[in-house]
Amino acid sequence: MKKALVIGVTVGDPAGIGPEIVIKALLKKKYPGTRVVVFADRAVLEQAMDIARQKAPIHEIAGKEDIGRGAKGIQLVPGNVIHQPVTMGKVSRDCGRAAHVYFSTALDWALAGWIDGVATAPLQKEALKLGGCRQLDHTGILKHQTDSAETTTLFITGRLRVFFLTRHLPLRDVARALRKEELDAAIPRCIGFLEQLGIASPKLAVAALNPHGGEEGMFGQEEKEILAPSIQEARKKGLNVAGPIPADSVFHLAKEGVYDGVISLYHDQGHIATKTLDFYKTVSLTMGLPFLRTSVDHGTAFNIAGKNLANETSMIEAIRAAARYAGRVRAAAS
């Protein structure tokens, strides 16, 4: 019998919508061939069940040997931080600390091989800092705890797969931040990540920065001076990469299957493309780790936290993506 994959799910900030969407995702959908372990606190899950008007037994577990034991219900690895209901929609030191503990514990389990991948609900950065975490976000914690020097964010929405060359930069700084050597390294790395996901001989595209791909320098020099030379060198090495292709068409072409992945040059360029195509089914994957981490594509939504208004679709898709790809990523990293 094929061994079931085990996916760890973290609820994120307890004062946000994370616990609610995790409860809804686990109690409304099934994940065949997959066992799910939740990293949270009992009080947090019970409060989320009350909010979502859902009920299920909670079984606390302490280690790998406990996974899958006991009656049906939610398997919980308690963080032992939150012991009573929290104030929803408010930044809290305790909630920030709890979110960090849940995620850090899940990473420990993944590094130990007890779980095959991690799917995460959103953090709140201010609360995380108040709670004593020295890293800014999930990515920072991942790099620190797994000792991974290079990680790459990949968004998946249906057939559209988008990598990000830069992350959180003001738009005015993006052009100055583009470096040929970084794209030189990113092209083979992204092709390798597509292969990890099971895509044979993937074809990659690089988005242009300027309107109409710079129009031969009329609208900017970045395509001629940085992007095209890097792509041409990669092609000489036998890599299947095209571009720079104007951003107003490259994402559509990838959605249609012309390209297996696109390197987006900055945050909103790729986020707008994927989230406009399907906001709720966009999933974020963190590649370059010893295991796979997936995440919802939205934040803590404090404005609707506690009101039973949160849509769980992205959490469902994050768990499904982890179940689909975690085994491949783990095998490639071994």
Coordinates of C-alpha atoms in Angstrom, one line a residue:
M1 CA 0.0 0.0 0.0
K2 CA 1.3 3.5 -0.9
K3 CA 2.3 5.5 2.1
A4 CA 0.1 8.5 2.8
L5 CA 1.8 11.9 2.6
V6 CA 1.6 14.0 5.8
I7 CA 1.1 17.7 5.4
G8 CA 1.5 20.1 8.3
V9 CA -0.9 23.0 8.3
T10 CA -0.2 26.2 10.4
V11 CA -3.0 28.5 11.3
G12 CA -1.0 31.8 11.1
D13 CA -2.0 34.7 13.4
P14 CA -4.8 33.5 15.7
A15 CA -6.4 36.9 15.5
G16 CA -6.8 36.8 11.7
I17 CA -8.8 34.6 9.4
G18 CA -6.2 31.8 9.3
P19 CA -7.7 29.5 11.9
E20 CA -11.2 30.0 10.4
I21 CA -10.0 29.0 6.8
V22 CA -8.0 26.1 8.2
I23 CA -11.1 24.7 10.0
K24 CA -13.3 25.2 6.9
A25 CA -10.7 23.7 4.6
L26 CA -10.3 20.6 6.8
L27 CA -13.9 20.0 7.6
K28 CA -15.5 20.8 4.2
K29 CA -13.0 19.0 2.0
K30 CA -11.2 15.6 1.8
Y31 CA -7.6 15.1 0.8
P32 CA -7.3 11.4 -0.4
G33 CA -4.0 9.8 0.3
T34 CA -3.0 12.6 2.6
R35 CA -2.9 13.0 6.3
V36 CA -3.1 16.5 7.8
V37 CA -1.5 17.7 11.0
V38 CA -2.4 21.1 12.4
F39 CA 0.0 23.3 14.3
A40 CA -2.0 25.6 16.6
D41 CA -3.6 25.6 20.1
R42 CA -6.8 23.9 21.2
A43 CA -8.3 27.2 22.3
V44 CA -7.6 28.7 18.9
L45 CA -9.2 25.8 17.0
E46 CA -12.2 25.7 19.2
Q47 CA -12.7 29.5 18.8
A48 CA -12.4 29.0 15.0
M49 CA -15.0 26.2 15.0
D50 CA -17.4 28.5 16.9
I51 CA -16.8 31.2 14.3
A52 CA -17.2 28.9 11.3
R53 CA -20.1 27.0 12.9
Q54 CA -18.2 23.7 12.5
K55 CA -17.5 20.9 14.9
A56 CA -15.0 18.1 15.1
P57 CA -13.0 16.3 17.8
I58 CA -9.5 17.5 18.4
H59 CA -6.7 14.9 19.1
E60 CA -3.4 16.3 20.5
I61 CA -0.3 14.5 19.3
A62 CA 3.3 14.7 20.4
G63 CA 5.4 13.1 17.7
K64 CA 5.6 11.1 14.5
E65 CA 4.4 7.9 16.1
D66 CA 1.1 9.6 16.9
I67 CA 0.2 10.6 13.4
G68 CA -2.9 8.8 12.2
R69 CA -3.8 7.3 15.5
G70 CA -7.1 7.6 17.3
A71 CA -10.6 8.5 16.1
K72 CA -11.4 10.7 13.2
G73 CA -11.0 14.4 13.7
I74 CA -8.3 17.1 13.7
Q75 CA -4.8 16.0 14.7
L76 CA -3.2 18.9 16.6
V77 CA 0.3 19.7 17.6
P78 CA -0.2 22.3 20.4
G79 CA 1.9 25.3 20.6
N80 CA 1.1 25.9 24.3
V81 CA 0.9 29.6 23.9
I82 CA -2.8 30.6 23.6
H83 CA -5.1 29.1 26.3
Q84 CA -8.2 31.2 25.9
P85 CA -10.2 32.9 23.1
V86 CA -8.3 35.8 21.5
T87 CA -9.6 39.3 20.4
M88 CA -10.2 38.9 16.7
G89 CA -8.8 41.5 14.3
K90 CA -6.4 43.1 16.7
V91 CA -2.6 43.1 16.6
S92 CA -1.3 41.1 19.6
R93 CA 2.1 40.2 21.0
D94 CA 0.8 36.8 22.2
C95 CA -0.8 36.1 18.8
G96 CA 2.5 37.0 17.0
R97 CA 4.4 34.8 19.3
A98 CA 1.9 31.9 18.9
A99 CA 2.1 32.2 15.1
H100 CA 5.9 32.0 15.2
V101 CA 5.8 29.0 17.5
Y102 CA 3.3 27.1 15.3
F103 CA 5.3 27.7 12.2
S104 CA 8.7 27.1 13.8
T105 CA 7.4 23.8 15.2
A106 CA 6.1 22.7 11.8
L107 CA 9.5 23.4 10.3
D108 CA 11.1 21.3 12.9
W109 CA 8.8 18.4 12.1
A110 CA 9.5 18.9 8.4
L111 CA 13.3 19.0 8.9
A112 CA 13.0 15.8 11.0
G113 CA 11.1 14.1 8.2
W114 CA 7.9 13.6 10.3
I115 CA 5.8 15.6 7.8
D116 CA 6.4 15.9 4.0
G117 CA 5.4 19.5 3.5
V118 CA 3.9 22.6 5.1
A119 CA 0.9 24.6 4.1
T120 CA 0.5 28.0 5.8
A121 CA -2.2 30.4 6.7
P122 CA -1.2 34.1 6.9
L123 CA 1.0 35.9 9.5
Q124 CA 0.7 39.5 10.6
K125 CA 4.1 41.1 10.4
E126 CA 3.6 43.7 13.2
A127 CA 2.4 41.0 15.6
L128 CA 5.2 38.7 14.7
K129 CA 7.7 41.4 15.6
L130 CA 6.0 42.2 18.9
G131 CA 6.1 38.5 19.7
G132 CA 9.9 38.5 19.5
C133 CA 10.5 37.1 16.1
R134 CA 13.6 38.6 14.5
Q135 CA 12.6 37.7 10.9
L136 CA 10.1 39.7 8.9
D137 CA 7.9 37.0 7.5
H138 CA 7.4 33.3 6.6
T139 CA 10.3 33.5 4.0
G140 CA 12.7 35.0 6.5
I141 CA 11.9 32.3 9.1
L142 CA 12.2 29.6 6.5
K143 CA 15.6 30.8 5.4
H144 CA 16.9 31.1 9.0
Q145 CA 15.5 27.8 10.3
T146 CA 16.3 25.7 7.3
D147 CA 19.7 27.4 6.6
S148 CA 18.6 27.9 2.9
A149 CA 20.5 30.7 1.2
E150 CA 18.3 30.9 -1.9
T151 CA 14.6 30.5 -2.0
T152 CA 12.3 31.4 -4.8
T153 CA 8.6 32.2 -4.7
L154 CA 6.4 30.5 -7.3
F155 CA 2.7 31.3 -7.8
I156 CA 0.5 28.7 -9.4
T157 CA -3.0 29.4 -10.8
G158 CA -4.3 26.7 -13.0
R159 CA -1.7 26.3 -15.8
L160 CA -0.1 29.7 -15.1
R161 CA 3.1 29.4 -13.0
V162 CA 4.9 32.6 -12.1
F163 CA 8.3 33.1 -10.4
F164 CA 9.5 36.4 -8.9
L165 CA 12.9 37.8 -9.6
T166 CA 12.5 40.5 -6.9
R167 CA 10.1 40.7 -4.0
H168 CA 9.1 43.6 -1.8
L169 CA 10.5 46.7 -3.5
P170 CA 9.0 50.1 -4.2
L171 CA 8.2 50.3 -7.9
R172 CA 10.6 53.2 -8.5
D173 CA 13.5 50.9 -7.3
V174 CA 12.8 47.9 -9.5
A175 CA 14.7 49.0 -12.5
R176 CA 17.8 49.8 -10.4
A177 CA 17.5 46.5 -8.7
L178 CA 17.7 44.4 -11.9
R179 CA 21.0 42.6 -12.2
K180 CA 22.1 40.4 -15.1
E181 CA 23.9 38.1 -12.8
E182 CA 20.8 37.5 -10.8
L183 CA 18.7 36.7 -13.9
D184 CA 21.6 34.4 -15.1
A185 CA 21.2 32.4 -11.9
A186 CA 17.4 32.5 -11.8
I187 CA 16.8 31.1 -15.3
P188 CA 18.4 27.6 -14.7
R189 CA 17.1 27.6 -11.1
C190 CA 13.5 28.2 -12.2
I191 CA 13.7 25.6 -15.0
G192 CA 15.0 23.1 -12.3
F193 CA 12.0 23.9 -10.1
L194 CA 9.6 23.3 -12.9
E195 CA 11.3 19.9 -13.4
Q196 CA 10.9 19.2 -9.7
L197 CA 7.1 19.7 -10.2
G198 CA 7.1 17.0 -12.8
I199 CA 7.2 19.1 -16.0
A200 CA 9.5 17.4 -18.5
S201 CA 11.6 19.7 -20.7
P202 CA 10.0 22.9 -19.4
K203 CA 9.9 26.1 -21.5
L204 CA 10.4 29.3 -19.5
A205 CA 9.6 32.9 -20.4
V206 CA 11.0 36.1 -19.0
A207 CA 8.6 39.1 -18.7
A208 CA 9.8 42.4 -20.0
L209 CA 10.0 45.4 -17.7
N210 CA 8.9 48.3 -20.0
P211 CA 5.9 48.8 -22.2
H212 CA 6.1 46.8 -25.5
G213 CA 9.3 45.3 -24.2
G214 CA 11.1 48.6 -24.3
E215 CA 10.4 49.1 -28.1
E216 CA 14.1 48.8 -29.1
G217 CA 15.1 51.2 -26.3
M218 CA 12.4 53.9 -26.9
F219 CA 10.8 53.1 -23.6
G220 CA 13.8 51.9 -21.6
Q221 CA 17.1 50.2 -21.9
E222 CA 16.7 47.3 -19.4
E223 CA 15.5 44.8 -22.0
K224 CA 18.5 45.5 -24.3
E225 CA 21.2 45.9 -21.6
I226 CA 20.1 43.3 -19.0
L227 CA 17.3 40.9 -19.9
A228 CA 18.1 40.0 -23.6
P229 CA 21.8 39.3 -23.0
S230 CA 21.0 37.0 -20.1
I231 CA 18.4 35.1 -22.0
Q232 CA 20.7 34.8 -25.1
E233 CA 23.5 33.4 -23.0
A234 CA 21.1 30.9 -21.3
R235 CA 19.9 29.7 -24.7
K236 CA 23.5 29.2 -25.9
K237 CA 23.8 26.9 -22.9
G238 CA 20.9 24.8 -24.1
L239 CA 18.2 26.2 -21.8
N240 CA 14.7 26.6 -23.2
V241 CA 13.9 30.2 -22.3
A242 CA 12.3 32.9 -24.3
G243 CA 12.0 36.7 -23.9
P244 CA 11.9 39.3 -22.8
I245 CA 8.2 39.2 -23.7
P246 CA 5.9 42.2 -23.0
A247 CA 4.1 41.7 -19.8
D248 CA 0.7 42.5 -21.3
S249 CA 0.9 39.2 -23.3
V250 CA 3.4 36.8 -21.6
F251 CA 1.1 35.7 -18.8
H252 CA -1.8 35.0 -21.2
L253 CA 0.5 32.9 -23.3
A254 CA 1.6 30.9 -20.3
K255 CA -2.0 30.4 -19.3
E256 CA -2.6 29.0 -22.7
G257 CA 0.3 26.6 -22.4
V258 CA 2.8 28.2 -24.7
Y259 CA 5.2 28.5 -21.7
D260 CA 5.4 26.4 -18.6
G261 CA 6.5 29.2 -16.4
V262 CA 7.2 33.0 -16.4
I263 CA 9.8 34.9 -14.5
S264 CA 8.1 38.1 -13.3
L265 CA 10.5 41.0 -12.6
Y266 CA 8.7 42.5 -9.7
H267 CA 5.9 41.9 -7.1
D268 CA 2.8 43.4 -8.6
Q269 CA 3.7 42.3 -12.2
G270 CA 3.1 38.7 -11.3
H271 CA 0.6 39.1 -8.5
I272 CA -1.8 41.0 -10.6
A273 CA -1.6 38.4 -13.4
T274 CA -2.2 35.4 -11.2
K275 CA -4.8 37.0 -8.8
T276 CA -6.8 38.5 -11.6
L277 CA -7.0 35.1 -13.3
D278 CA -8.2 33.4 -10.1
F279 CA -7.8 35.2 -6.8
Y280 CA -9.0 32.4 -4.6
K281 CA -7.2 29.5 -6.3
T282 CA -3.8 31.1 -6.5
V283 CA -1.3 29.3 -4.4
S284 CA 2.2 30.4 -3.3
L285 CA 5.0 27.8 -3.3
T286 CA 8.4 28.4 -1.7
M287 CA 11.0 26.6 -3.7
G288 CA 14.6 25.9 -2.8
L289 CA 14.0 24.3 0.6
P290 CA 14.6 20.7 1.8
F291 CA 10.8 20.3 1.6
L292 CA 7.9 22.1 0.1
R293 CA 6.1 25.0 1.7
T294 CA 2.8 26.2 0.2
S295 CA 0.7 29.2 1.3
V296 CA -2.5 31.1 0.6
D297 CA -2.1 34.2 -1.5
H298 CA -3.7 36.6 0.9
G299 CA -3.2 38.2 4.3
T300 CA -4.8 38.0 7.7
A301 CA -7.9 40.1 6.7
F302 CA -8.3 41.5 10.2
N303 CA -11.3 43.5 8.9
I304 CA -13.4 40.3 8.6
A305 CA -11.7 38.1 11.2
G306 CA -14.2 36.5 13.5
K307 CA -17.2 37.1 11.3
N308 CA -17.5 33.8 9.4
L309 CA -16.9 35.7 6.1
A310 CA -13.5 34.2 5.1
N311 CA -13.3 32.2 1.9
E312 CA -11.3 29.0 2.5
T313 CA -10.6 28.2 -1.2
S314 CA -7.0 29.3 -1.2
M315 CA -6.3 27.3 1.9
I316 CA -7.8 24.2 0.3
E317 CA -5.7 24.8 -2.8
A318 CA -2.6 25.3 -0.7
I319 CA -3.1 21.9 1.0
R320 CA -3.9 20.2 -2.3
A321 CA -0.7 21.7 -3.9
A322 CA 1.4 20.5 -0.9
A323 CA -0.1 17.0 -1.3
R324 CA 0.5 17.0 -5.1
Y325 CA 4.1 18.3 -5.1
A326 CA 5.6 17.6 -1.7
G327 CA 6.9 14.1 -2.5
R328 CA 8.6 15.3 -5.7
V329 CA 10.2 18.3 -4.0
R330 CA 11.5 16.2 -1.1
A331 CA 12.9 13.5 -3.4
A332 CA 14.7 16.2 -5.6
A333 CA 16.2 17.8 -2.5
S334 CA 17.5 14.5 -1.0

